[in-house]
Every structure is written in C-alpha cells, then in structure tokens.
PDB file of C-alpha atoms in Angstrom:
ATOM      1  CA  MET A   1     107.259 131.593  36.166  1.00 56.00           C
ATOM      2  CA  THR A   2     107.762 131.455  32.161  1.00 78.00           C
ATOM      3  CA  GLU A   3     109.405 127.879  31.283  1.00 88.00           C
ATOM      4  CA  PRO A   4     112.070 127.588  28.763  1.00 91.00           C
ATOM      5  CA  VAL A   5     111.212 126.184  25.585  1.00 92.00           C
ATOM      6  CA  ARG A   6     113.107 123.914  22.482  1.00 93.00           C
ATOM      7  CA  LEU A   7     115.051 126.972  20.246  1.00 95.00           C
ATOM      8  CA  SER A   8     113.767 125.015  17.110  1.00 93.00           C
ATOM      9  CA  LYS A   9     110.374 124.775  19.007  1.00 91.00           C
ATOM     10  CA  ARG A  10     110.167 128.526  19.700  1.00 92.00           C
ATOM     11  CA  MET A  11     111.904 129.540  15.852  1.00 91.00           C
ATOM     12  CA  SER A  12     108.734 127.857  14.524  1.00 85.00           C
ATOM     13  CA  GLU A  13     106.134 129.436  16.523  1.00 84.00           C
ATOM     14  CA  LEU A  14     107.368 132.893  15.646  1.00 87.00           C
ATOM     15  CA  GLY A  15     107.262 131.489  11.843  1.00 80.00           C
ATOM     16  CA  LEU A  16     111.064 131.896  11.188  1.00 85.00           C
ATOM     17  CA  CYS A  17     110.797 128.493   9.876  1.00 82.00           C
ATOM     18  CA  SER A  18     109.793 124.614  10.377  1.00 79.00           C
ATOM     19  CA  ARG A  19     111.670 122.702  13.247  1.00 83.00           C
ATOM     20  CA  ARG A  20     113.413 120.571  11.582  1.00 82.00           C
ATOM     21  CA  GLU A  21     114.644 123.956   9.509  1.00 84.00           C
ATOM     22  CA  ALA A  22     115.039 125.580  12.786  1.00 91.00           C
ATOM     23  CA  ASP A  23     117.826 122.120  13.738  1.00 92.00           C
ATOM     24  CA  GLU A  24     119.665 122.254  10.829  1.00 89.00           C
ATOM     25  CA  TRP A  25     120.237 126.378  10.836  1.00 92.00           C
ATOM     26  CA  ILE A  26     121.536 125.839  14.632  1.00 94.00           C
ATOM     27  CA  ALA A  27     123.669 123.253  14.003  1.00 94.00           C
ATOM     28  CA  ARG A  28     125.527 125.442  10.950  1.00 92.00           C
ATOM     29  CA  GLY A  29     125.970 128.582  13.599  1.00 94.00           C
ATOM     30  CA  TRP A  30     122.830 130.483  12.035  1.00 93.00           C
ATOM     31  CA  VAL A  31     120.903 131.300  15.041  1.00 95.00           C
ATOM     32  CA  ARG A  32     121.266 133.536  17.793  1.00 95.00           C
ATOM     33  CA  VAL A  33     119.699 134.373  20.969  1.00 95.00           C
ATOM     34  CA  ASP A  34     119.903 137.922  22.172  1.00 95.00           C
ATOM     35  CA  GLY A  35     122.811 138.662  19.641  1.00 94.00           C
ATOM     36  CA  LYS A  36     124.638 135.402  20.880  1.00 94.00           C
ATOM     37  CA  VAL A  37     125.341 132.160  18.126  1.00 95.00           C
ATOM     38  CA  VAL A  38     123.743 129.227  19.942  1.00 94.00           C
ATOM     39  CA  SER A  39     124.699 125.608  17.901  1.00 92.00           C
ATOM     40  CA  GLU A  40     123.958 123.579  20.370  1.00 92.00           C
ATOM     41  CA  LEU A  41     120.962 121.234  19.819  1.00 90.00           C
ATOM     42  CA  GLY A  42     118.188 120.642  21.974  1.00 91.00           C
ATOM     43  CA  SER A  43     118.994 124.363  23.489  1.00 93.00           C
ATOM     44  CA  LYS A  44     115.970 126.365  25.351  1.00 94.00           C
ATOM     45  CA  VAL A  45     115.212 129.625  25.174  1.00 94.00           C
ATOM     46  CA  LEU A  46     112.865 131.472  27.331  1.00 93.00           C
ATOM     47  CA  PRO A  47     109.767 133.347  25.278  1.00 89.00           C
ATOM     48  CA  HIS A  48     111.095 137.071  26.031  1.00 91.00           C
ATOM     49  CA  GLN A  49     114.540 136.174  24.423  1.00 93.00           C
ATOM     50  CA  ARG A  50     115.242 137.284  20.934  1.00 95.00           C
ATOM     51  CA  VAL A  51     115.551 135.360  18.630  1.00 95.00           C
ATOM     52  CA  THR A  52     117.780 135.940  14.879  1.00 93.00           C
ATOM     53  CA  VAL A  53     118.591 134.397  12.017  1.00 92.00           C
ATOM     54  CA  GLU A  54     121.766 135.043   9.800  1.00 91.00           C
ATOM     55  CA  ARG A  55     121.477 136.455   6.508  1.00 90.00           C
ATOM     56  CA  GLN A  56     122.659 133.082   5.143  1.00 87.00           C
ATOM     57  CA  ALA A  57     119.660 131.242   6.789  1.00 86.00           C
ATOM     58  CA  ALA A  58     117.070 133.872   5.087  1.00 81.00           C
ATOM     59  CA  ALA A  59     119.059 133.601   1.456  1.00 81.00           C
ATOM     60  CA  GLU A  60     118.719 129.611   1.581  1.00 78.00           C
ATOM     61  CA  GLN A  61     115.526 130.177   2.626  1.00 77.00           C
ATOM     62  CA  ALA A  62     114.545 132.179  -0.148  1.00 75.00           C
ATOM     63  CA  ARG A  63     116.057 129.546  -2.932  1.00 81.00           C
ATOM     64  CA  ARG A  64     113.153 127.171  -1.797  1.00 86.00           C
ATOM     65  CA  VAL A  65     110.875 126.474  -3.871  1.00 93.00           C
ATOM     66  CA  THR A  66     106.817 125.603  -3.718  1.00 95.00           C
ATOM     67  CA  VAL A  67     105.491 123.524  -6.676  1.00 97.00           C
ATOM     68  CA  LEU A  68     101.811 123.716  -7.754  1.00 98.00           C
ATOM     69  CA  LEU A  69     100.606 120.475  -9.614  1.00 98.00           C
ATOM     70  CA  HIS A  70      97.496 119.595 -11.078  1.00 98.00           C
ATOM     71  CA  LYS A  71      97.985 115.827  -9.684  1.00 98.00           C
ATOM     72  CA  PRO A  72      96.040 113.066 -12.110  1.00 97.00           C
ATOM     73  CA  ILE A  73      94.195 110.296 -10.579  1.00 96.00           C
ATOM     74  CA  GLY A  74      96.525 107.098 -10.687  1.00 95.00           C
ATOM     75  CA  TYR A  75      99.328 109.081  -8.771  1.00 95.00           C
ATOM     76  CA  VAL A  76      99.974 108.841  -4.637  1.00 93.00           C
ATOM     77  CA  SER A  77     100.317 112.325  -2.935  1.00 91.00           C
ATOM     78  CA  GLY A  78     103.761 111.045  -0.688  1.00 84.00           C
ATOM     79  CA  GLN A  79     105.534 107.915  -0.703  1.00 78.00           C
ATOM     80  CA  ALA A  80     105.172 105.128  -3.389  1.00 73.00           C
ATOM     81  CA  GLU A  81     102.542 102.410  -2.556  1.00 75.00           C
ATOM     82  CA  ASP A  82     101.311  99.471  -3.499  1.00 78.00           C
ATOM     83  CA  GLY A  83     103.487  99.838  -7.125  1.00 82.00           C
ATOM     84  CA  TYR A  84     101.779 103.429  -7.470  1.00 89.00           C
ATOM     85  CA  GLN A  85     104.016 106.230  -8.377  1.00 92.00           C
ATOM     86  CA  PRO A  86     104.115 109.287  -6.279  1.00 93.00           C
ATOM     87  CA  ALA A  87     103.317 112.848  -7.700  1.00 95.00           C
ATOM     88  CA  VAL A  88     106.562 114.522  -7.332  1.00 95.00           C
ATOM     89  CA  VAL A  89     107.918 112.217 -10.299  1.00 95.00           C
ATOM     90  CA  LEU A  90     105.576 114.634 -12.334  1.00 97.00           C
ATOM     91  CA  ILE A  91     107.815 117.308 -11.613  1.00 97.00           C
ATOM     92  CA  THR A  92     110.148 117.591 -14.429  1.00 96.00           C
ATOM     93  CA  PRO A  93     111.424 120.229 -16.718  1.00 96.00           C
ATOM     94  CA  ASP A  94     109.148 119.533 -19.819  1.00 96.00           C
ATOM     95  CA  ARG A  95     105.744 118.881 -17.699  1.00 97.00           C
ATOM     96  CA  ARG A  96     106.096 122.363 -16.750  1.00 97.00           C
ATOM     97  CA  TRP A  97     103.578 124.758 -18.021  1.00 98.00           C
ATOM     98  CA  THR A  98     104.326 127.132 -20.883  1.00 96.00           C
ATOM     99  CA  GLU A  99     101.842 129.607 -19.418  1.00 96.00           C
ATOM    100  CA  ASP A 100     103.764 129.483 -15.776  1.00 96.00           C
ATOM    101  CA  LYS A 101     104.618 133.655 -15.500  1.00 91.00           C
ATOM    102  CA  THR A 102     107.505 132.979 -12.907  1.00 93.00           C
ATOM    103  CA  SER A 103     111.295 133.747 -13.435  1.00 91.00           C
ATOM    104  CA  THR A 104     112.161 130.866 -11.648  1.00 91.00           C
ATOM    105  CA  GLN A 105     114.332 128.235 -13.427  1.00 91.00           C
ATOM    106  CA  PHE A 106     114.208 124.756 -12.720  1.00 93.00           C
ATOM    107  CA  HIS A 107     117.486 122.998 -11.197  1.00 90.00           C
ATOM    108  CA  PRO A 108     117.426 119.159  -9.884  1.00 90.00           C
ATOM    109  CA  SER A 109     118.092 120.591  -6.270  1.00 87.00           C
ATOM    110  CA  GLN A 110     114.724 121.707  -5.776  1.00 90.00           C
ATOM    111  CA  LEU A 111     113.794 117.864  -5.849  1.00 90.00           C
ATOM    112  CA  ARG A 112     115.805 117.842  -2.642  1.00 85.00           C
ATOM    113  CA  SER A 113     113.053 117.665   0.169  1.00 83.00           C
ATOM    114  CA  LEU A 114     110.526 118.494  -1.925  1.00 90.00           C
ATOM    115  CA  VAL A 115     107.318 117.313   0.419  1.00 90.00           C
ATOM    116  CA  PRO A 116     103.537 117.473  -0.510  1.00 93.00           C
ATOM    117  CA  ALA A 117     101.759 119.560   2.209  1.00 91.00           C
ATOM    118  CA  GLY A 118      98.680 117.670   2.528  1.00 88.00           C
ATOM    119  CA  ARG A 119      97.275 114.915   0.825  1.00 88.00           C
ATOM    120  CA  LEU A 120      95.154 114.073  -2.303  1.00 93.00           C
ATOM    121  CA  ASP A 121      93.865 110.415  -2.466  1.00 91.00           C
ATOM    122  CA  ILE A 122      95.071 108.592  -5.479  1.00 93.00           C
ATOM    123  CA  ASP A 123      91.435 108.179  -6.941  1.00 94.00           C
ATOM    124  CA  SER A 124      91.691 112.212  -6.573  1.00 96.00           C
ATOM    125  CA  ASN A 125      92.655 114.640  -8.842  1.00 97.00           C
ATOM    126  CA  GLY A 126      93.429 118.450  -8.892  1.00 98.00           C
ATOM    127  CA  LEU A 127      95.625 120.995  -6.990  1.00 98.00           C
ATOM    128  CA  LEU A 128      98.767 119.410  -4.793  1.00 97.00           C
ATOM    129  CA  VAL A 129     101.157 121.692  -3.461  1.00 97.00           C
ATOM    130  CA  LEU A 130     104.361 120.453  -3.021  1.00 96.00           C
ATOM    131  CA  THR A 131     106.928 122.322  -1.047  1.00 94.00           C
ATOM    132  CA  GLN A 132     110.894 122.786  -0.091  1.00 89.00           C
ATOM    133  CA  ASP A 133     109.782 125.645   2.642  1.00 87.00           C
ATOM    134  CA  GLY A 134     108.926 124.475   6.323  1.00 82.00           C
ATOM    135  CA  ARG A 135     106.542 127.889   6.393  1.00 82.00           C
ATOM    136  CA  ILE A 136     104.262 127.165   4.163  1.00 88.00           C
ATOM    137  CA  ALA A 137     103.728 123.170   5.034  1.00 86.00           C
ATOM    138  CA  LYS A 138     102.966 124.568   8.612  1.00 82.00           C
ATOM    139  CA  GLN A 139     100.532 127.399   7.534  1.00 85.00           C
ATOM    140  CA  LEU A 140      98.915 124.225   5.423  1.00 88.00           C
ATOM    141  CA  ILE A 141      99.185 120.945   7.400  1.00 83.00           C
ATOM    142  CA  GLY A 142      99.904 122.843  10.797  1.00 74.00           C
ATOM    143  CA  GLU A 143      97.473 121.237  13.779  1.00 70.00           C
ATOM    144  CA  ASP A 144      96.305 125.170  13.737  1.00 73.00           C
ATOM    145  CA  SER A 145      96.021 125.705  10.320  1.00 78.00           C
ATOM    146  CA  GLY A 146      92.508 127.515   9.558  1.00 85.00           C
ATOM    147  CA  ILE A 147      93.066 126.904   5.426  1.00 92.00           C
ATOM    148  CA  GLU A 148      90.110 126.331   3.504  1.00 95.00           C
ATOM    149  CA  LYS A 149      90.190 123.507   0.726  1.00 96.00           C
ATOM    150  CA  GLU A 150      87.393 123.290  -2.250  1.00 97.00           C
ATOM    151  CA  TYR A 151      86.454 120.308  -3.856  1.00 98.00           C
ATOM    152  CA  LEU A 152      84.134 120.004  -6.747  1.00 98.00           C
ATOM    153  CA  VAL A 153      82.729 116.322  -6.043  1.00 98.00           C
ATOM    154  CA  ARG A 154      80.471 114.555  -8.055  1.00 98.00           C
ATOM    155  CA  VAL A 155      78.176 112.111  -7.074  1.00 97.00           C
ATOM    156  CA  LYS A 156      75.248 109.574  -7.326  1.00 96.00           C
ATOM    157  CA  TYR A 157      72.686 109.142  -4.739  1.00 96.00           C
ATOM    158  CA  THR A 158      72.501 105.542  -3.400  1.00 94.00           C
ATOM    159  CA  LYS A 159      68.647 105.905  -2.214  1.00 93.00           C
ATOM    160  CA  PRO A 160      65.645 106.762  -3.826  1.00 94.00           C
ATOM    161  CA  GLY A 161      64.422 109.860  -4.627  1.00 92.00           C
ATOM    162  CA  ARG A 162      67.125 112.725  -3.855  1.00 94.00           C
ATOM    163  CA  LEU A 163      69.690 113.657  -0.883  1.00 96.00           C
ATOM    164  CA  PRO A 164      67.220 115.296   2.271  1.00 96.00           C
ATOM    165  CA  GLU A 165      68.095 118.704   3.014  1.00 96.00           C
ATOM    166  CA  ALA A 166      68.545 117.277   6.590  1.00 96.00           C
ATOM    167  CA  ASP A 167      71.459 115.205   5.508  1.00 96.00           C
ATOM    168  CA  LEU A 168      72.863 118.112   3.634  1.00 97.00           C
ATOM    169  CA  LYS A 169      73.220 120.417   6.383  1.00 96.00           C
ATOM    170  CA  LEU A 170      74.660 117.308   8.035  1.00 96.00           C
ATOM    171  CA  LEU A 171      77.288 117.299   5.409  1.00 96.00           C
ATOM    172  CA  ASN A 172      78.134 121.428   6.503  1.00 97.00           C
ATOM    173  CA  HIS A 173      78.365 120.308  10.405  1.00 95.00           C
ATOM    174  CA  GLY A 174      77.015 117.531  12.821  1.00 92.00           C
ATOM    175  CA  LEU A 175      79.014 114.142  11.424  1.00 95.00           C
ATOM    176  CA  SER A 176      82.116 112.672  13.635  1.00 93.00           C
ATOM    177  CA  LEU A 177      84.749 110.641  12.168  1.00 92.00           C
ATOM    178  CA  ASP A 178      87.145 108.218  14.110  1.00 91.00           C
ATOM    179  CA  GLY A 179      85.059 109.127  17.118  1.00 91.00           C
ATOM    180  CA  LYS A 180      85.844 112.953  16.463  1.00 92.00           C
ATOM    181  CA  LYS A 181      83.441 115.880  15.710  1.00 93.00           C
ATOM    182  CA  LEU A 182      84.517 116.948  12.271  1.00 93.00           C
ATOM    183  CA  ARG A 183      84.896 121.308  12.345  1.00 93.00           C
ATOM    184  CA  PRO A 184      81.706 122.744   9.999  1.00 95.00           C
ATOM    185  CA  ALA A 185      82.412 122.498   6.361  1.00 96.00           C
ATOM    186  CA  LYS A 186      80.379 124.515   3.549  1.00 97.00           C
ATOM    187  CA  VAL A 187      78.710 122.198   0.939  1.00 98.00           C
ATOM    188  CA  ARG A 188      76.283 123.177  -1.456  1.00 97.00           C
ATOM    189  CA  TRP A 189      74.854 121.711  -4.464  1.00 97.00           C
ATOM    190  CA  GLN A 190      76.868 122.680  -7.601  1.00 95.00           C
ATOM    191  CA  ASN A 191      74.276 121.256 -10.337  1.00 94.00           C
ATOM    192  CA  GLU A 192      71.961 117.964  -9.796  1.00 92.00           C
ATOM    193  CA  ASP A 193      75.143 115.706  -9.576  1.00 95.00           C
ATOM    194  CA  GLN A 194      77.833 117.820  -8.273  1.00 97.00           C
ATOM    195  CA  LEU A 195      78.393 119.345  -4.779  1.00 98.00           C
ATOM    196  CA  SER A 196      80.892 121.830  -3.653  1.00 98.00           C
ATOM    197  CA  PHE A 197      82.796 120.990  -0.506  1.00 98.00           C
ATOM    198  CA  ILE A 198      85.242 123.505   1.674  1.00 97.00           C
ATOM    199  CA  LEU A 199      86.856 122.171   4.410  1.00 95.00           C
ATOM    200  CA  LYS A 200      89.227 123.493   6.766  1.00 92.00           C
ATOM    201  CA  GLU A 201      90.960 120.159   8.015  1.00 88.00           C
ATOM    202  CA  GLY A 202      91.918 116.707   5.608  1.00 83.00           C
ATOM    203  CA  LYS A 203      91.276 113.320   7.819  1.00 86.00           C
ATOM    204  CA  LYS A 204      92.163 111.010   5.229  1.00 86.00           C
ATOM    205  CA  ARG A 205      89.661 110.218   2.685  1.00 91.00           C
ATOM    206  CA  GLN A 206      87.029 112.581   4.579  1.00 94.00           C
ATOM    207  CA  ILE A 207      84.995 113.931   1.959  1.00 96.00           C
ATOM    208  CA  ARG A 208      83.848 109.952   0.284  1.00 96.00           C
ATOM    209  CA  ARG A 209      83.837 108.918   4.019  1.00 96.00           C
ATOM    210  CA  MET A 210      81.250 112.113   4.702  1.00 97.00           C
ATOM    211  CA  CYS A 211      79.195 110.950   1.721  1.00 97.00           C
ATOM    212  CA  GLU A 212      79.213 107.088   2.613  1.00 96.00           C
ATOM    213  CA  ALA A 213      77.708 108.475   5.602  1.00 95.00           C
ATOM    214  CA  VAL A 214      74.646 110.236   4.281  1.00 96.00           C
ATOM    215  CA  GLY A 215      74.173 107.454   1.144  1.00 96.00           C
ATOM    216  CA  LEU A 216      76.114 109.679  -1.667  1.00 97.00           C
ATOM    217  CA  LYS A 217      78.749 107.666  -3.370  1.00 97.00           C
ATOM    218  CA  VAL A 218      81.467 109.478  -4.707  1.00 97.00           C
ATOM    219  CA  LEU A 219      82.031 109.128  -8.334  1.00 97.00           C
ATOM    220  CA  GLY A 220      84.616 112.101  -9.014  1.00 97.00           C
ATOM    221  CA  LEU A 221      86.811 114.164  -6.657  1.00 97.00           C
ATOM    222  CA  LYS A 222      88.910 117.586  -7.340  1.00 98.00           C
ATOM    223  CA  ARG A 223      90.155 120.130  -5.527  1.00 98.00           C
ATOM    224  CA  ILE A 224      90.174 123.096  -7.675  1.00 98.00           C
ATOM    225  CA  ARG A 225      91.560 125.213  -4.453  1.00 97.00           C
ATOM    226  CA  ILE A 226      93.684 125.889  -1.363  1.00 96.00           C
ATOM    227  CA  GLY A 227      93.215 128.946   0.465  1.00 95.00           C
ATOM    228  CA  ARG A 228      93.907 131.773  -2.223  1.00 95.00           C
ATOM    229  CA  VAL A 229      95.442 129.858  -4.445  1.00 97.00           C
ATOM    230  CA  THR A 230      93.614 127.743  -7.571  1.00 97.00           C
ATOM    231  CA  LEU A 231      94.179 125.529  -9.871  1.00 97.00           C
ATOM    232  CA  GLY A 232      92.779 127.509 -12.387  1.00 96.00           C
ATOM    233  CA  ASN A 233      93.944 126.489 -16.138  1.00 97.00           C
ATOM    234  CA  LEU A 234      96.735 124.643 -15.037  1.00 98.00           C
ATOM    235  CA  PRO A 235      96.678 120.972 -17.371  1.00 98.00           C
ATOM    236  CA  GLN A 236      96.811 117.541 -15.547  1.00 97.00           C
ATOM    237  CA  GLY A 237     100.062 116.616 -14.995  1.00 97.00           C
ATOM    238  CA  GLN A 238     101.243 119.813 -15.098  1.00 98.00           C
ATOM    239  CA  TRP A 239     102.823 122.024 -12.605  1.00 98.00           C
ATOM    240  CA  ARG A 240     103.823 125.640 -11.859  1.00 98.00           C
ATOM    241  CA  TYR A 241     105.351 127.504  -9.536  1.00 97.00           C
ATOM    242  CA  LEU A 242     103.900 129.672  -6.576  1.00 96.00           C
ATOM    243  CA  GLY A 243     104.751 133.124  -7.817  1.00 92.00           C
ATOM    244  CA  PRO A 244     106.077 135.888  -5.530  1.00 88.00           C
ATOM    245  CA  ASP A 245     102.963 137.613  -5.229  1.00 91.00           C
ATOM    246  CA  GLU A 246     100.846 134.562  -4.776  1.00 93.00           C
ATOM    247  CA  SER A 247      99.983 133.326  -1.347  1.00 91.00           C
ATOM    248  CA  PHE A 248      97.859 131.022   1.058  1.00 92.00           C
TER     249      PHE A 248
END
C-alpha cells in the first residue's frame, strides 16, 4: 500500500515550488487536491492524487527573480560573519550591469528572500546565483542536483617537479573528504599553472581541500559556469537578472 506524504513535500517533488513556498500557498488557500482547497499545514496526500495551484500562486512565482552576481573576494555568500558583508549587499540599482538585456525593473521587494543557491568561499570570486525562486534553489543545491559547476583554479605545486599524472587522475576520481568518496570530477590543465575543475557537488572548500591532498596550493579560484549559465563578461562586483530564455 502506498503511504501518504506531506502535501508540501509532494508539491516539491512535482517541481511546483519549494517546500517553504508550498506551506505559504497552502496557508493562503491556493492549493487544491483533487479539486478541493486544502489549507491546513501538514496535510497529507497519496501519490495518485491530483495537486493543482491557483493562478495567484503562479503569478507570484513569476514575479520572483534570480540574480547572477560576479562575487568579488572578501564577501561571504550567505549570512554576514566575522565582520565580512554578505554578497547580497551588492545587489543595488547602481551595480546592475549596464549590458543586462532583461526588461525586469529593479524593486527593493526583490531583495526579500533573495538567497544564495550554493556557496562561494570568501577568498574566491566568480558566478554566484541568488534567487527568490525555490524551484531554482532546489535545482542547484537539492540533494539530487547533478548540475555542473566549472571553476578556473590557479595553483602552485608544493613538491619538487610537476604534479604526477597519477595525482591528476586522483583529482578526477578517487579522493574522499570527511570520510565520504567524492563524485567523479573533470579536472584538466588549462596552462602550466591553471586547472579547470568541473564538479557536480559543492562540499565546503572542496577544491582547496582536493588540491591540498595532492600537494597543490590554490592561489586563485574563480567560478565561471553553473549548468548552462556562464559568467561571461559580467564585471566583478556587478550583477544581472537571469533572462527568461536562460536555464541552468
């Protein structure tokens, strides 16, 4: 017999919204199960039951923005810490890239619930995604996310000679962090002191720790791509909106 699941969890599984959004919509009476409004938080449904949302929910979701920021070194991705400012303070009208082609107008309400979908260390720069849309957050940082993230990493080998081929293979697959095997990565030399890393996960300080394990010191780290969305020519410290024709 199929077990009932929480309505908010089922809505997230169906890709309608995030669980947090689902709870908001349920409380507002914007969710129907088999045509009947369900407004009680914690309600459960069976997988075969039909879940639909009212037009107001879709309209509110359409107003939610996703921002692409070229985060400079010295800003933290999320909450302020140790006297360092969060990257969201850079999302101001005067820092919007003049070449942003979207027609979206900036409004202070867009800063409400604008959260980073993934981290980028304080001493790294490059592409950081901030979003109000729970579906995008789930896509980028959900447990089953397989979206590629690409980095350019400037390194210095701390042992005599060059990095052995066997250690480059280890970076691609075979290393463990915190007692868990890492997913396969794609790591190759770009030039004599720069590596390209393509990962499908994002453990804390993962690239730095991977490099350390094979005797490489990271001198600079820049994220240039998340899925199909690239940093491109976006200047450091500036941002733009994710376009309607773009997806990760």
